[in-house]
Coordinates of C-alpha atoms in Angstrom, one line a residue:
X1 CA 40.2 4.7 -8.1
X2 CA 42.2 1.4 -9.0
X3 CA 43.0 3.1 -13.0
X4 CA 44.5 -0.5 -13.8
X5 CA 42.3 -3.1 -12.9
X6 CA 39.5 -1.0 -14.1
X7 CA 40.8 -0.8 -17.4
X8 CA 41.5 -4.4 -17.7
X9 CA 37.9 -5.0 -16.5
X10 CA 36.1 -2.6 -18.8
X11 CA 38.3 -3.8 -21.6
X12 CA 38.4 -7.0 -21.2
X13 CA 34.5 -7.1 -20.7
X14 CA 33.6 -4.7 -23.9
X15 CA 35.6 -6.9 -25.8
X16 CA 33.1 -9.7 -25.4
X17 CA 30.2 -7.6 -26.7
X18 CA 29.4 -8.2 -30.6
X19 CA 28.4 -4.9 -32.6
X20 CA 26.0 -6.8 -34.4
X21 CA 24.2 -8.1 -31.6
X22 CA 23.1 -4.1 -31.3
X23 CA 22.9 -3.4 -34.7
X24 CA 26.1 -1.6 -35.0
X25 CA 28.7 -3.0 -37.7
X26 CA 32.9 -3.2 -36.8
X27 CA 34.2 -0.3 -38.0
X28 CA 36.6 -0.3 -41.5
X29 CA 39.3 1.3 -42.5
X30 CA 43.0 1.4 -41.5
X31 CA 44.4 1.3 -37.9
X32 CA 43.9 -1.7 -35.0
X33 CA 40.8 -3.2 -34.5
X34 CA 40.2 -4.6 -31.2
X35 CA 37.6 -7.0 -30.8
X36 CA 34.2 -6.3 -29.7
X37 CA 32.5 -2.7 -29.3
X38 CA 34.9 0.0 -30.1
X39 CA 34.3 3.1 -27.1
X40 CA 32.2 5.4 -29.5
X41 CA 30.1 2.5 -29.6
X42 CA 29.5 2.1 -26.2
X43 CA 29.3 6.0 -25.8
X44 CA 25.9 5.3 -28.4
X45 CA 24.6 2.5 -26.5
X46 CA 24.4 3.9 -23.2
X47 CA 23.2 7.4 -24.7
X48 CA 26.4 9.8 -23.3
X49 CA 28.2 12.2 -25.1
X50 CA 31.5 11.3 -27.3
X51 CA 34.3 10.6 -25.4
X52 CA 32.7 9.9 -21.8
X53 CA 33.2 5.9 -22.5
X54 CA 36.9 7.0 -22.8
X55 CA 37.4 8.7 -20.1
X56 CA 36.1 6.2 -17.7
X57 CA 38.6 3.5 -19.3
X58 CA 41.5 5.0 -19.0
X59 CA 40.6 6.2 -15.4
X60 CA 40.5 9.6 -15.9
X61 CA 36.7 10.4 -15.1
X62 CA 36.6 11.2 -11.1
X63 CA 34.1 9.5 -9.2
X64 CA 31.9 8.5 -12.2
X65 CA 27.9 8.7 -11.5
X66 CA 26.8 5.1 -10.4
X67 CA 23.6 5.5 -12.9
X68 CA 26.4 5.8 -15.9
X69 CA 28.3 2.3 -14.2
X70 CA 25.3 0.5 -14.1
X71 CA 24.2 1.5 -18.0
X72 CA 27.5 0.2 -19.0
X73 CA 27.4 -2.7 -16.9
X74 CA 24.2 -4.1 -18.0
X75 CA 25.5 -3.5 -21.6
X76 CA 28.5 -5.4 -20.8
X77 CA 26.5 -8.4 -19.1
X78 CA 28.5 -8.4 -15.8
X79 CA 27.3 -10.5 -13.1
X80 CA 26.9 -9.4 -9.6
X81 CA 30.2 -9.7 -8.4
X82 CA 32.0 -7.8 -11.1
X83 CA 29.1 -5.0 -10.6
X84 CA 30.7 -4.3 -7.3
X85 CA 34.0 -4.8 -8.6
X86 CA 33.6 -1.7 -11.2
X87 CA 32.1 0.4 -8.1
X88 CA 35.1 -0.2 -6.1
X89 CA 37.7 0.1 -9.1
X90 CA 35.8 3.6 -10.5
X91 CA 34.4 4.7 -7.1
X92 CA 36.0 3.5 -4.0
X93 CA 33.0 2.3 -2.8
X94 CA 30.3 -1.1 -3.1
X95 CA 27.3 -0.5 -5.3
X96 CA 24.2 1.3 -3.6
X97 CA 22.4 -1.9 -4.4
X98 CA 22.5 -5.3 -6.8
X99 CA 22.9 -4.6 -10.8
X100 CA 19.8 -6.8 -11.4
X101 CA 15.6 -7.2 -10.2
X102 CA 16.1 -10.5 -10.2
X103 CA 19.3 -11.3 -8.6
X104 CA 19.1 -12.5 -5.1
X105 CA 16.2 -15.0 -6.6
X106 CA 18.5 -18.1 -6.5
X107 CA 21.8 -18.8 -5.2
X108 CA 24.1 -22.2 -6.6
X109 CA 22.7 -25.4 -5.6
X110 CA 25.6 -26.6 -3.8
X111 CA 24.3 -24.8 -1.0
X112 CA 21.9 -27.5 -0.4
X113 CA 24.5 -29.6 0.5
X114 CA 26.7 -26.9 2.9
X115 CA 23.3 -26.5 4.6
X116 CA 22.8 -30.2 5.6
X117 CA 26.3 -30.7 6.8
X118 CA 25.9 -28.0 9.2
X119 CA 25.3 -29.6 13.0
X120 CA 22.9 -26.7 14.2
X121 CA 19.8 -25.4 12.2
X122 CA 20.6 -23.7 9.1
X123 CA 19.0 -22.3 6.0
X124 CA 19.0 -20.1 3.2
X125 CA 16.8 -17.5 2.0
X126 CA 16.6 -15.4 -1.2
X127 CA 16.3 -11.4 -1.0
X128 CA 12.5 -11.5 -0.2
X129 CA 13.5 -14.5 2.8
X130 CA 11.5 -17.0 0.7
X131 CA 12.9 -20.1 2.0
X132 CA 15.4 -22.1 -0.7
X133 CA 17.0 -24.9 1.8
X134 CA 17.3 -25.9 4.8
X135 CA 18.1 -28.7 7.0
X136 CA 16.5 -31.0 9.8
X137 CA 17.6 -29.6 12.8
X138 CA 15.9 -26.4 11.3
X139 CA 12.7 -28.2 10.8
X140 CA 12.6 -29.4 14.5
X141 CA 12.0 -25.7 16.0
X142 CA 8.7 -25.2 14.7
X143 CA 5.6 -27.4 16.1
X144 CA 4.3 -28.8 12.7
X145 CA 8.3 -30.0 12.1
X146 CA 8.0 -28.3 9.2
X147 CA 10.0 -24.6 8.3
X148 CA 8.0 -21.7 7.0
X149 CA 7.8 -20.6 3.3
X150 CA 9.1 -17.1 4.4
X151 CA 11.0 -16.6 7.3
X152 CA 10.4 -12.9 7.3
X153 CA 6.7 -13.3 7.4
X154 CA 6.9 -16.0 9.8
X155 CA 9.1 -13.5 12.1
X156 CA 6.3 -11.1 12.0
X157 CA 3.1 -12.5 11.3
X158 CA 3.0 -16.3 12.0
X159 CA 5.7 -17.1 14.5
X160 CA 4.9 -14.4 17.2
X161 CA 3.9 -16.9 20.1
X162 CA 7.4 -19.0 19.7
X163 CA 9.2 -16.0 19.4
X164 CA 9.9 -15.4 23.3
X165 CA 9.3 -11.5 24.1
X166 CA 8.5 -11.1 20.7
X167 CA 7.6 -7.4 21.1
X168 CA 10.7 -6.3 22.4
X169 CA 13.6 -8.7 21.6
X170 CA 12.6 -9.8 17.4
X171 CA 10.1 -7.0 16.2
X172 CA 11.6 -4.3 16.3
X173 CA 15.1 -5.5 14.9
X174 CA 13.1 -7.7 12.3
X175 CA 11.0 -4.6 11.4
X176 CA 13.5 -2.7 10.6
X177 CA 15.6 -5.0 8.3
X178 CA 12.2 -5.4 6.0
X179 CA 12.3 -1.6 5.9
X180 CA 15.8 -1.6 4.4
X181 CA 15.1 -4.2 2.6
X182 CA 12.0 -2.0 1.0
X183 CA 14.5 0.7 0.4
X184 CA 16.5 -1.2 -1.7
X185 CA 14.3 -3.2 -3.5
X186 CA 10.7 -1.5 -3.6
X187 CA 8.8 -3.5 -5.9
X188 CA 9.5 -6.5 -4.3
X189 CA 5.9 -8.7 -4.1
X190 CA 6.7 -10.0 -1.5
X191 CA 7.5 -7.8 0.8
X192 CA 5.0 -5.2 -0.1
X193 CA 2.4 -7.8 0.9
X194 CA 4.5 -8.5 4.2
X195 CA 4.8 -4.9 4.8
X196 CA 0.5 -4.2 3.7
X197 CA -0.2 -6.7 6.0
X198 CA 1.7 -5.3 9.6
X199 CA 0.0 -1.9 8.2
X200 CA -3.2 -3.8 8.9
X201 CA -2.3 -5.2 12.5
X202 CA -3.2 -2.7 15.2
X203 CA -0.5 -4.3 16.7
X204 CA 1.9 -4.7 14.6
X205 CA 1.9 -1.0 12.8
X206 CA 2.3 1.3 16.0
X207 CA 5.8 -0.7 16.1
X208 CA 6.2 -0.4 12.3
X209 CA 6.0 3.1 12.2
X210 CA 8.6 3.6 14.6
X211 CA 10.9 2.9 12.6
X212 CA 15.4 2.8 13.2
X213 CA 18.4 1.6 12.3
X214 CA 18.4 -1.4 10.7
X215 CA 20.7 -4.2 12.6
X216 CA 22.0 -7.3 10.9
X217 CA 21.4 -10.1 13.2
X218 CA 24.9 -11.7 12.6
X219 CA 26.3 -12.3 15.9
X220 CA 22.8 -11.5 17.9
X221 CA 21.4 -13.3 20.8
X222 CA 17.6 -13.7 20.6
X223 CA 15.2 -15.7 23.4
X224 CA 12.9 -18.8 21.2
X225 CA 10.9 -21.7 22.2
X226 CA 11.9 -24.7 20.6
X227 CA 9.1 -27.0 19.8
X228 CA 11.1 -30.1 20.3
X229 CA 13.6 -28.7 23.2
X230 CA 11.6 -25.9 24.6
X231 CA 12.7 -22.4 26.4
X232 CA 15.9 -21.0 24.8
X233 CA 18.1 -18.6 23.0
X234 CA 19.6 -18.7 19.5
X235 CA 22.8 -17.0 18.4
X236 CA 22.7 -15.7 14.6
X237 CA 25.6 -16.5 12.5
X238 CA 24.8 -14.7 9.2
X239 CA 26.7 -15.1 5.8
X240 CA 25.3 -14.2 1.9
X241 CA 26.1 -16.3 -0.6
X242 CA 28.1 -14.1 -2.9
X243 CA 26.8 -14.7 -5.7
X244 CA 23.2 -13.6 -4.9
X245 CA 22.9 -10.2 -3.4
X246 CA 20.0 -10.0 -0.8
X247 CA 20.3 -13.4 -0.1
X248 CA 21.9 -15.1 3.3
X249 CA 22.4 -18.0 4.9
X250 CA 21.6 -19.1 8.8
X251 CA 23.1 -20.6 11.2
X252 CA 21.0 -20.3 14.4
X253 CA 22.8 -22.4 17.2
X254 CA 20.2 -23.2 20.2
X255 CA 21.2 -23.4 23.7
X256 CA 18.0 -24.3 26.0
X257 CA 17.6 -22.4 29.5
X258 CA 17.7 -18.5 30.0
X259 CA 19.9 -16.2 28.3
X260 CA 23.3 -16.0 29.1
X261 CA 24.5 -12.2 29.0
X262 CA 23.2 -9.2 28.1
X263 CA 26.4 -8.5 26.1
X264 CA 27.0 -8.8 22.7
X265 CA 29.1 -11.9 22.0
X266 CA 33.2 -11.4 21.4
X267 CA 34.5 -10.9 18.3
X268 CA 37.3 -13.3 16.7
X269 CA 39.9 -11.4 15.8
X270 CA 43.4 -12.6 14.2
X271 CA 46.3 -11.8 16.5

């Protein structure tokens, strides 16, 4: 627990939050009068007794349930990144997922322009891999020169012929990320219907069921055919826009001809 800088968070953050806007009046009478909600105040928003609001300020709750920081972090209006920030500060540990449904929808739209400057094929994707950007050289893998609307679905449903050894080298890894991705985010349309239809696939669901350890591709070799430069492998460089939980951005760089090792690629590492 980091009993300074959550303080100043939580402080600084309540004092931002107008009684009034939750029918609640500024208390009278003598003594200070901070702005914003006063900690009994927050201790009646978020339903908990008197004095748990306290504690957690001045850092001397231990390892505070997450569904207490996330009441008190919706009342508060933080964003994404200061969600994780209270985690770490109260907990010692990243949230067990984002504070919001609908973050991971969009990410800041000067990613359109990171994306096209990038030499190899690159994209973003929300949290349900709905497509947001991307550039040309992404475009030129797929036959009809034009991306898919999901790149999870295509992954699994619609790009199985171009995905060399599909059975072996994508579905299974690709399977399993849409399972985590379920765990986190169940009610997600999207994936539901991606997940209803490999159910359906006689194919598809014996490998489904299976089942794993989800594996993020970043750094992963996989075998492709490129519709404009045929037989080849891409390595997966894999970033999320921080802002946008669930989301990520791709960098797939294509080298044509067979696979060059069976190893994972090096890490960088500073000296």
């Amino acid at each position: 627990m980091n009993k300074r800088a959550l303080k100043r968070l939580l402080k600084d953050r309540r004092a931002l939050i107008a009684p009034e806007a939750h029918g609640l009046t500024r208390p009278t009478g003598s003594g200070r009068r901070a702005p914003g909600l006063s900690q009994h105040q927050v201790d009646q928003l978020v339903n908990r007794a008197f004095g748990t609001y306290h504690r957690l300020e001045s850092g001397t709750y231990p390892n505070p349930p997450v569904d207490l920081l996330r009441d008190i972090a919706r009342l508060f209006v933080l964003n994404e990144q200061e969600w994780i920030s209270l985690c770490r500060y109260a907990r010692g540990e990243d949230p067990p997922g984002p504070l919001y449904d609908t973050s991971g929808n969009a990410v800041p739209a000067a990613w359109e322009d990171a994306v096209a400057a990038v030499a190899h094929p690159a994209y973003v994707t929300d949290a349900s891999w709905n497509l947001l950007t991307c550039n040309g050289q992404f475009h030129r893998l797929f036959a009809s020169g034009q991306a898919p609307e999901n790149t999870m679905r295509w992954m699994l449903i619609d790009g199985r012929e171009q995905l060399t050894d599909w059975t072996n080298a994508w579905a299974p890894l690709v399977m399993t990320q849409l399972q985590a991705a379920l765990a986190q985010r169940p009610d997600d349309k999207v994936l539901c219907e991606i997940e209803r239809e490999l159910l359906s696939d006689p194919l598809a669901r014996p490998l489904y069921e299976v089942g794993g350890t989800s594996v993020h591709p970043d750094g992963d070799e996989r075998p492709i055919w490129h519709a404009a430069d045929g037989p080849g492998w891409v390595t997966m460089c894999v970033a999320q826009p921080m802002s946008a939980p669930g989301a990520r951005f791709m960098i797939l760089i294509f080298r044509p001809g067979p696979r060059r090792s069976s190893q994972r690629p090096p890490m960088l590492q500073a000296r």
